[in-house]
Structures are given as C-alpha cells and as structure tokens.
Amino acid sequence: MLSGIPLFPEQASTLAPKVDNLYFFVTAVTAFFALLVVVLVTIFAIKYRDRTGEKVGSPIHGSIPLEIGWTIIPFFVAMVIFAWSTIVFFHIVRAPDQALEIYSTGKRWMWRFQHLEGQSEINELHVPLGLPVKVVFTSEDVLHSLYIPAFRVKADAIPGRYSSIWFTPTKAGEHHLFCAEYCGTKHSGMIGKVVVMEPNDYQAWLSGGDLSMSARGEQLFQQLGCVSCHLNNGSGRGPSLAGKYGTQETLANGTTVAVDDRYIRESILTPQMKLVVGYQPLMPTFQGLVNEEGVMSLIEYIKSLPSTGRPAATTQAGAAVQGAAPALAPADGGPR
Amino acid sequence: MTTTVLRRVNYLNVKYGVASWLLTKDHKRIGILYLIVVAIAFLLGGIFAAAVRIELTTPQGDFVSADTYNALFTMHGVAMVFFVLIPAVPAILGNFAMPLMIGAKDVAFPKINLLSWYVFVIGFVFTLAAMVLGGVDTGWTFYTPYSSVYSSSHVLLTGIGVFIAGFSSILTGLNFAVTIHRMRAPGMTWFRLPLFVWALYATALVQILGTPVIAITILMLAVERGLGFGIFDPRLGGDPVLFQHLFWFYSHPAVYIMILPPMGVISEVIACFSRKSVFGYSFVAFSSLAIAVFGFLVWAHHLFVAGISPYSAMIFSFLSFAVAIPSAVKTFNWTATLYRGAIWWRAPILWVFGFLGLFLIGGLTGLFLASLGLDVHLHDTYFVVAHFHYIMVGGAIMGFFAGLHYWWPKMTGKMFSNSMATLAALLVFVGFNLTFFPQFILGYLGMPRRYHVYSPEFQVLNVLSSAGASILGVGYTLVACYLLHSLWKGEAAGANPWRATGLEWKTESPPIPENFAETPIVNEGAYEYSKREVKVA
Ligand SMILES: [Cu+2]
Ligand SMILES: [Cu+2]
C-alpha cells in the first residue's frame, strides 16, 4: 500500500485486458499528437522569437492542402479509436447466456446481493473464479452506480429499472466495489468488496445459505395471493404464468411486449399500465407490499415455472418451514 | 492618430460615483461591473476548492463532515460554472472589447446590456443566499431523484439563482448577435472580423438556443420538488434519466459557451504576438460555428452507463469524436500561425502557450471518454474530473487570463509588470499540471469522484494534487496583486502598447466614452501585420 505510487489498476477479469489494450492504444495515439504540437510550438516560439517586438512575421495566410490534411487524418484516427472502442463496449454490455445471475439492490448507503441459491450479503459479493457472472440490479431510492474497477465494469442503478453488469473473474482474492454515482451523505461509504473464490469454495459458501430465490418467490406468490388469480391451468381470473417468461404477450391495446424481467416487474407494481388482452383490469398494485428483492424473487419464481405441470421450485420448498421473513423483510432490513 | 493628451476624458473618468456605475449604459463599464462580480465568484469558488483539497490530503474524512464536503464540491461547481466560466470571457472581455473591435459606439441594446448585469447579480444573490443558509449538496449536475426528492439542502434557492442567471446569458447572447449583425463599422465585412468576434457570434447562438432548456429543466425540477408533480421521480411515475438528457442537452453546449470565447481570445493574442495573420482564418472562423452546431448533438455521451440503448450510445460516441475535429483544426492552425512569425514574448502570449498545452491535454483526454469501451470504466471517476478541469480551467481560464492581460492596458490605461505576469503564468501552469495530472491516474485506478473518504492507496496522488492546488492558488493570487497594483503604480499604457492591429487599439487607452472620435473605416483584414510596419500610436 505504501510502496510508491500506484499507476495502474489490477486486471482481474477477462474484460480488463481488453479495456487496457484499448487504453494503451488511445494513450499512445494521443501522446503522439500532444507531443507533436508541444514540440512544434516550443520550436517555433524559440526559433522565431523577436526580442524587440518591432519585426513582422512572414505573410503566410494559410494552406488548403494542410487544412484538408489535418482535418482528415485526425478524423481517420478518431474513427479507428471509435471502431475499436465500440467493439469493446458491445463486449462489456452483452453478457453470455450461460452467465450465473446474481441480483442486487442499491440503496442509501449499501449494496445488497442476493444469490439465486438463497445466500444474501451486504457490501460483499462472493463470485466464482473463471465463471461468467451477471449482476442484475436496481435502486430503491436515488441513483447509484455499481463499479468494480478491477473488472473495468460499471452501470448506474436506477430506481424503477433493471441494469446489469457482467464479468468473468480471473484473479482470486478481494477487489474494490464502489458506488460511482453521487447519492448523498455517505456516498463514499457505499463501498464493499468482491470476493473471488475457487468454484468449489464458492459452492461450499453458497450452501451455507437458506431458501433459494425462486423458493422465496413461491412463498411470496402464495402469501400475496397471486396464486388465487393466477392458476397454472389458466382457469383463474388472471392469465396462467406457467411458461410465460421469454414469450411475447399480446396486450389489450393490440401491441405485443416481450415477457421479461422488466415487464413482470411492471405487471406487479403498475398492473393497469399494460393489460393482457382478454382480461379485466382486476389485478391490484403491489407497490409498497413487496420490496425490490421480493419482486426479483417473484420474477425468479415465474421464470422457473415450466410450460405445463408443477412448478420446478417446489422441489426445494421443503426448506420453506423457515418462514418467509427474509423475502418480506422491510426495505431497510439490516445485514443478515 | 494624435498622441494622448493628458487628462483627456475617458470612459472611466467621465463621471464619478457609484450611481454613475450602477446606471451606466456604456458596454465598457458594464464589462468592468461583470469583472467585479465574477472575481468575487471566482474567489468564493476557489475557497471551496481549497477546502475540498485540504480534506482530500488524507483518506479519512477528518477536516469537514461528509455533508459539508458534499456541499463544498457542489458550491465550488455551481459558483465556477454558472458565475465564472459562463460569463467570464463573453460578459467581461466580450462586453468590453467586442464593440470596439467592430468599430461600434456600443452594443445594439445598451439598456438590455445593463439589465443582463442586474439579472446576473440577482441570480448570484439567490445562489449566495443558498450558500449562506447552509448550501446545496446535489453536485452541480442536480441529478434527480436525489435533487428533487431526497436532498434536504437548498436546492430550490440555488436552482432559482441558476435559472435567473441563465437569462442574463440569453440576453447577452441576443445583444451580441444583433450587435455583430448590425453595428459593424463601414468596411468591416464578415471576413474582416477579428476571430474573437466570430467566436462570440458562435457562442451567442449556443446561449440563445441552449440556455432556455436549462431554464425549463430547473423549472420542472422545482415543480417536482416543490409541488410533488411526478416528472423525474419513478415513484411518482417519472423518469430520472430524462433529467440527465435535459440537463446535458444544455450543459454540454454550455461547455462551448465556456470554451469558444477563450478560443477567440487565443486567436487574437497569437496573431498579435507573432505579428502574423492567423493561419487559415476562415477555417478557424467556421470551426467555431461547427463546434456550436455539433455541440448540440453529443449530450448523451454523459449517459453511456445510465441505461441508454447501446446503439444510441454508439451514435453519440461517433458524434463526440466528430465534434473533436474542429477543435483539433483550430489547434493546428494556431500552431501554424507561430511558424515564421516574429514572436514577441510578452505576458499575454505566455498565457496562450499555457492554454495550448493544457487545452491539448484536455481535448485529447476527451477522446478517452468518447470511447465507449473506456468510458464504462472511466465514467464518474477522477479521470473525468481531470479532463474537464483541463478544458475549463486549463483552457477557458487560461484563455480568459490571456485576454485579460491583453486588454488590461486598454481597459485601465495602465501596464502591469511583465515579469510578475510571466512568473504567474509559469506558477499557474506548473501548479495546474501538478493538481490535475495525478487525477487522470487516480481515475484510471478507479477512484470515484465526489468521495469524501477514499481508499488509502489513493493518498499519494491526492497529496500531490493538493500540493499543486496550493501552487495554483499562489499563482492566481499573484495575478490579482500585480493587476491591482498596476491601477495605482502602473505606467501609462498608451493607445497601442502591444503594437497590435485591430480597431480597439486605434482609440485611446482607456477609450473615450463614445469609443471613437469619428467612426473608423475599415479597408483590410483583421491581422494585416505583414502588410505594413505597425506604428506606435
Ligand atoms: Cu450510492
Ligand atoms: Cu459533454
């Protein structure tokens, strides 16, 4: 820590070297142009110095070829950087399909992480080495931004929306996790660490947890009475949700929407906004009755429902005896 | 021209007394009035910055509380952006010099010009009131829903101050645009205009078209905060990211309100002190317009990680690269202007050299942030802080000082100490780099901005930065000292101490109230140094 001045951050994900190579390239290009101008200005300033202030300069007014040259060449160079950086960017924003999902909510001033298997943690994020991980998150209050410098990833946490980052850790150990979007008094205290573990250790760590997310979602589905309207055989007052996830839904106004995290979240919190064709606007809003984490658990549960037959999550429902407290914990529930 | 007669009437001594200043319609006096208010804002903003740098010398939050720290960096930003950078060059130097440079007696609407100053002062007073009552802690960007719902600081009062000050900027822009269209002296064609005037014209367009948007945005913020209407707060059905779009739709172009006029100053000073015409005059002139237009199309580069679609991010990235080109063109033209000049090393051009070095770094590091793949990592870190300080302080403030030194003898009729000014330029240049260069490294290391407490490995670089800031402080104080000193002890400047072309140098220093004894007639381009031996008036 005290050994001199750090100049360069640790590379701890597969993305990091990609970002860094681009960084070195842009640094080299810009350093070249900066040096070019600085050297020329210095040479001219010294060579053509006139101590008297009496002389006049040469009658040069300009040169069209030069103007064209120094418009086109920088433009071309800029386009190379643009192309390269856009490729890297699409790599950063597109998570691989098989990525392990972890849900998170940011709120003033902590990050809460919820693993699908049930473990949840605050300001610490345990992830397996060498496996792609996708963190899906939102905010319960103001804007935040989930930033892991060693992985070179960041995205804003926006209330009312889901954002995500993904990474494949390449270095075991602990890395900084920061809130990068100003969020008030303890903005700089909204930090934590990412703990990268060997996959086996990660599994062991996970099994220390309680109910899986979808099992918790199933509990909520019952407690909140969703089940009374949404029967799996489609005979209820609301549509069957089995196998819905990932399909297209036709709405009362004739448009179609993809049934994804965002749509389900809207259906739960603002059900009247998008009505399913053929159904009455009966569904009550659950705003205030279920917190962000509860919504995420419900989404996980709905995702897990196969197109026919019993929901998959029931297999784990044995653990449900422990009660529903975790998922229904009030928004400001402390570390568990 | 005749030689200066002692005790001639000029704009400063034509009338005395506070009322003669507060009721003046003379653009030169109004320029001075702005100088006074902006200097106060600069001092305040500087004090806030100093407190921030003191806090950051240690990783712990030991100098001020977290809330105070948040208020300090916010008020630093608000004071510097809205009350220093935006008005500095157009309202001070533009007001003073532009009508002289085009051979006019005054601006087109002298009363509106005075009105803009009053509007500006009223805006400043509101903002000051907010500061005195405990400040505002949202960051100068006022992001919702923090600003509209959560912050318990004086957001509304500050917002009103910024809202009002915006109208002063609009009025100045209108006044200048009309003045440049209608008030040019006979023979002063568009392509004989000094490039500073071109820059002010381009700036006026941005001021007129952009500033109303921030006014509307602040109004919406106030309606949500004060009346609970859901516009930006998602719990009321609003969209927090909409605020960012609106805010940056003004605030990115506002960067050009801050930098275009200093760019114009640079052209004037480089031409004068290398005794040459500005290389590629029309390219420099049109690049100002290109920047003003393109500047409106890049706002979402502030939102690359705020959940916008990756495809729109791609388009905004492309446009941000495109807007860099006209600035590059200007820089190359300035460099080429020096080639085979007769460069007279006086204080103003030394500030220009400083500007070139810093603006270059500021502009080039902008390319890092325009690059999508890098911005994800760099966004909201100290890299961004360093980048925009290189542009706004290294560029805009250095340019302002170049202009202030250049026109000071004209404004006051007095010469300042050239050796002191040289020393100050050097101190500011060195201090600036020491303050902000380490912040690029901090940013790439991952230190987020607006952090009161930070991780210990960032300390060394932060200490360097704070050390640099103290040198910078000494440099600025020195400028204030020798400029004020020159008012009492400075030698008489004479009409044209720099032996410059340009109409403003053809009248006396300080100019007579009506600027020119008789309307000047122009029959050549702006920088015809090589055509004739420049005569000392
Ligand atoms: Cu935060
Ligand atoms: Cu911008």
PDB file of N, CA and C in Angstrom, chain A residues 286-314:
ATOM      1  N   PHE A 286     -49.096  -3.992  -6.254  1.00  0.00           N
ATOM      2  CA  PHE A 286     -48.399  -4.496  -5.069  1.00  0.00           C
ATOM      3  C   PHE A 286     -47.315  -3.546  -4.605  1.00  0.00           C
ATOM      4  N   GLN A 287     -47.394  -2.316  -5.152  1.00  0.00           N
ATOM      5  CA  GLN A 287     -46.463  -1.261  -4.741  1.00  0.00           C
ATOM      6  C   GLN A 287     -46.559  -1.093  -3.232  1.00  0.00           C
ATOM      7  N   GLY A 288     -45.423  -1.136  -2.546  1.00  0.00           N
ATOM      8  CA  GLY A 288     -45.439  -0.937  -1.106  1.00  0.00           C
ATOM      9  C   GLY A 288     -45.650  -2.232  -0.332  1.00  0.00           C
ATOM     10  N   LEU A 289     -46.181  -3.265  -0.993  1.00  0.00           N
ATOM     11  CA  LEU A 289     -46.398  -4.526  -0.290  1.00  0.00           C
ATOM     12  C   LEU A 289     -45.212  -5.466  -0.454  1.00  0.00           C
ATOM     13  N   VAL A 290     -44.429  -5.194  -1.481  1.00  0.00           N
ATOM     14  CA  VAL A 290     -43.317  -6.090  -1.755  1.00  0.00           C
ATOM     15  C   VAL A 290     -42.112  -5.229  -2.108  1.00  0.00           C
ATOM     16  N   ASN A 291     -40.949  -5.539  -1.568  1.00  0.00           N
ATOM     17  CA  ASN A 291     -39.782  -4.710  -1.842  1.00  0.00           C
ATOM     18  C   ASN A 291     -39.076  -5.194  -3.109  1.00  0.00           C
ATOM     19  N   GLU A 292     -38.027  -4.471  -3.508  1.00  0.00           N
ATOM     20  CA  GLU A 292     -37.352  -4.789  -4.768  1.00  0.00           C
ATOM     21  C   GLU A 292     -36.864  -6.238  -4.786  1.00  0.00           C
ATOM     22  N   GLU A 293     -36.365  -6.671  -3.636  1.00  0.00           N
ATOM     23  CA  GLU A 293     -35.846  -8.025  -3.594  1.00  0.00           C
ATOM     24  C   GLU A 293     -36.952  -9.043  -3.744  1.00  0.00           C
ATOM     25  N   GLY A 294     -38.126  -8.721  -3.161  1.00  0.00           N
ATOM     26  CA  GLY A 294     -39.280  -9.587  -3.297  1.00  0.00           C
ATOM     27  C   GLY A 294     -39.691  -9.688  -4.758  1.00  0.00           C
ATOM     28  N   VAL A 295     -39.678  -8.541  -5.443  1.00  0.00           N
ATOM     29  CA  VAL A 295     -40.042  -8.536  -6.871  1.00  0.00           C
ATOM     30  C   VAL A 295     -39.080  -9.433  -7.627  1.00  0.00           C
ATOM     31  N   MET A 296     -37.784  -9.308  -7.315  1.00  0.00           N
ATOM     32  CA  MET A 296     -36.802 -10.128  -8.012  1.00  0.00           C
ATOM     33  C   MET A 296     -37.055 -11.618  -7.748  1.00  0.00           C
ATOM     34  N   SER A 297     -37.426 -11.954  -6.513  1.00  0.00           N
ATOM     35  CA  SER A 297     -37.690 -13.350  -6.193  1.00  0.00           C
ATOM     36  C   SER A 297     -38.910 -13.851  -6.962  1.00  0.00           C
ATOM     37  N   LEU A 298     -39.949 -12.989  -7.036  1.00  0.00           N
ATOM     38  CA  LEU A 298     -41.144 -13.380  -7.795  1.00  0.00           C
ATOM     39  C   LEU A 298     -40.782 -13.633  -9.257  1.00  0.00           C
ATOM     40  N   ILE A 299     -39.936 -12.757  -9.802  1.00  0.00           N
ATOM     41  CA  ILE A 299     -39.519 -12.934 -11.196  1.00  0.00           C
ATOM     42  C   ILE A 299     -38.811 -14.274 -11.346  1.00  0.00           C
ATOM     43  N   GLU A 300     -37.921 -14.569 -10.410  1.00  0.00           N
ATOM     44  CA  GLU A 300     -37.198 -15.844 -10.473  1.00  0.00           C
ATOM     45  C   GLU A 300     -38.173 -17.014 -10.435  1.00  0.00           C
ATOM     46  N   TYR A 301     -39.191 -16.884  -9.586  1.00  0.00           N
ATOM     47  CA  TYR A 301     -40.168 -17.963  -9.464  1.00  0.00           C
ATOM     48  C   TYR A 301     -40.937 -18.128 -10.778  1.00  0.00           C
ATOM     49  N   ILE A 302     -41.399 -16.993 -11.333  1.00  0.00           N
ATOM     50  CA  ILE A 302     -42.181 -17.066 -12.574  1.00  0.00           C
ATOM     51  C   ILE A 302     -41.320 -17.642 -13.698  1.00  0.00           C
ATOM     52  N   LYS A 303     -40.043 -17.254 -13.702  1.00  0.00           N
ATOM     53  CA  LYS A 303     -39.105 -17.807 -14.681  1.00  0.00           C
ATOM     54  C   LYS A 303     -39.030 -19.320 -14.569  1.00  0.00           C
ATOM     55  N   SER A 304     -39.081 -19.794 -13.315  1.00  0.00           N
ATOM     56  CA  SER A 304     -38.839 -21.221 -13.088  1.00  0.00           C
ATOM     57  C   SER A 304     -40.054 -22.077 -13.416  1.00  0.00           C
ATOM     58  N   LEU A 305     -41.204 -21.434 -13.661  1.00  0.00           N
ATOM     59  CA  LEU A 305     -42.413 -22.217 -13.931  1.00  0.00           C
ATOM     60  C   LEU A 305     -42.321 -22.841 -15.326  1.00  0.00           C
ATOM     61  N   PRO A 306     -42.381 -24.179 -15.416  1.00  0.00           N
ATOM     62  CA  PRO A 306     -42.335 -24.809 -16.743  1.00  0.00           C
ATOM     63  C   PRO A 306     -43.679 -24.628 -17.447  1.00  0.00           C
ATOM     64  N   SER A 307     -43.728 -24.851 -18.756  1.00  0.00           N
ATOM     65  CA  SER A 307     -44.942 -24.543 -19.507  1.00  0.00           C
ATOM     66  C   SER A 307     -46.145 -25.373 -19.057  1.00  0.00           C
ATOM     67  N   THR A 308     -45.924 -26.597 -18.581  1.00  0.00           N
ATOM     68  CA  THR A 308     -47.057 -27.379 -18.072  1.00  0.00           C
ATOM     69  C   THR A 308     -46.642 -28.026 -16.760  1.00  0.00           C
ATOM     70  N   GLY A 309     -47.611 -28.466 -16.008  1.00  0.00           N
ATOM     71  CA  GLY A 309     -47.307 -29.224 -14.798  1.00  0.00           C
ATOM     72  C   GLY A 309     -46.869 -28.367 -13.633  1.00  0.00           C
ATOM     73  N   ARG A 310     -46.266 -29.001 -12.675  1.00  0.00           N
ATOM     74  CA  ARG A 310     -45.928 -28.338 -11.412  1.00  0.00           C
ATOM     75  C   ARG A 310     -44.710 -27.443 -11.554  1.00  0.00           C
ATOM     76  N   PRO A 311     -44.682 -26.378 -10.828  1.00  0.00           N
ATOM     77  CA  PRO A 311     -43.500 -25.516 -10.852  1.00  0.00           C
ATOM     78  C   PRO A 311     -42.262 -26.229 -10.329  1.00  0.00           C
ATOM     79  N   ALA A 312     -41.130 -25.898 -10.940  1.00  0.00           N
ATOM     80  CA  ALA A 312     -39.886 -26.564 -10.578  1.00  0.00           C
ATOM     81  C   ALA A 312     -39.470 -26.258  -9.155  1.00  0.00           C
ATOM     82  N   ALA A 313     -39.787 -25.074  -8.692  1.00  0.00           N
ATOM     83  CA  ALA A 313     -39.252 -24.629  -7.407  1.00  0.00           C
ATOM     84  C   ALA A 313     -39.785 -25.460  -6.241  1.00  0.00           C
ATOM     85  N   THR A 314     -40.926 -26.120  -6.446  1.00  0.00           N
ATOM     86  CA  THR A 314     -41.498 -26.876  -5.347  1.00  0.00           C
ATOM     87  C   THR A 314     -40.536 -27.899  -4.800  1.00  0.00           C
TER      88      THR A 314
END
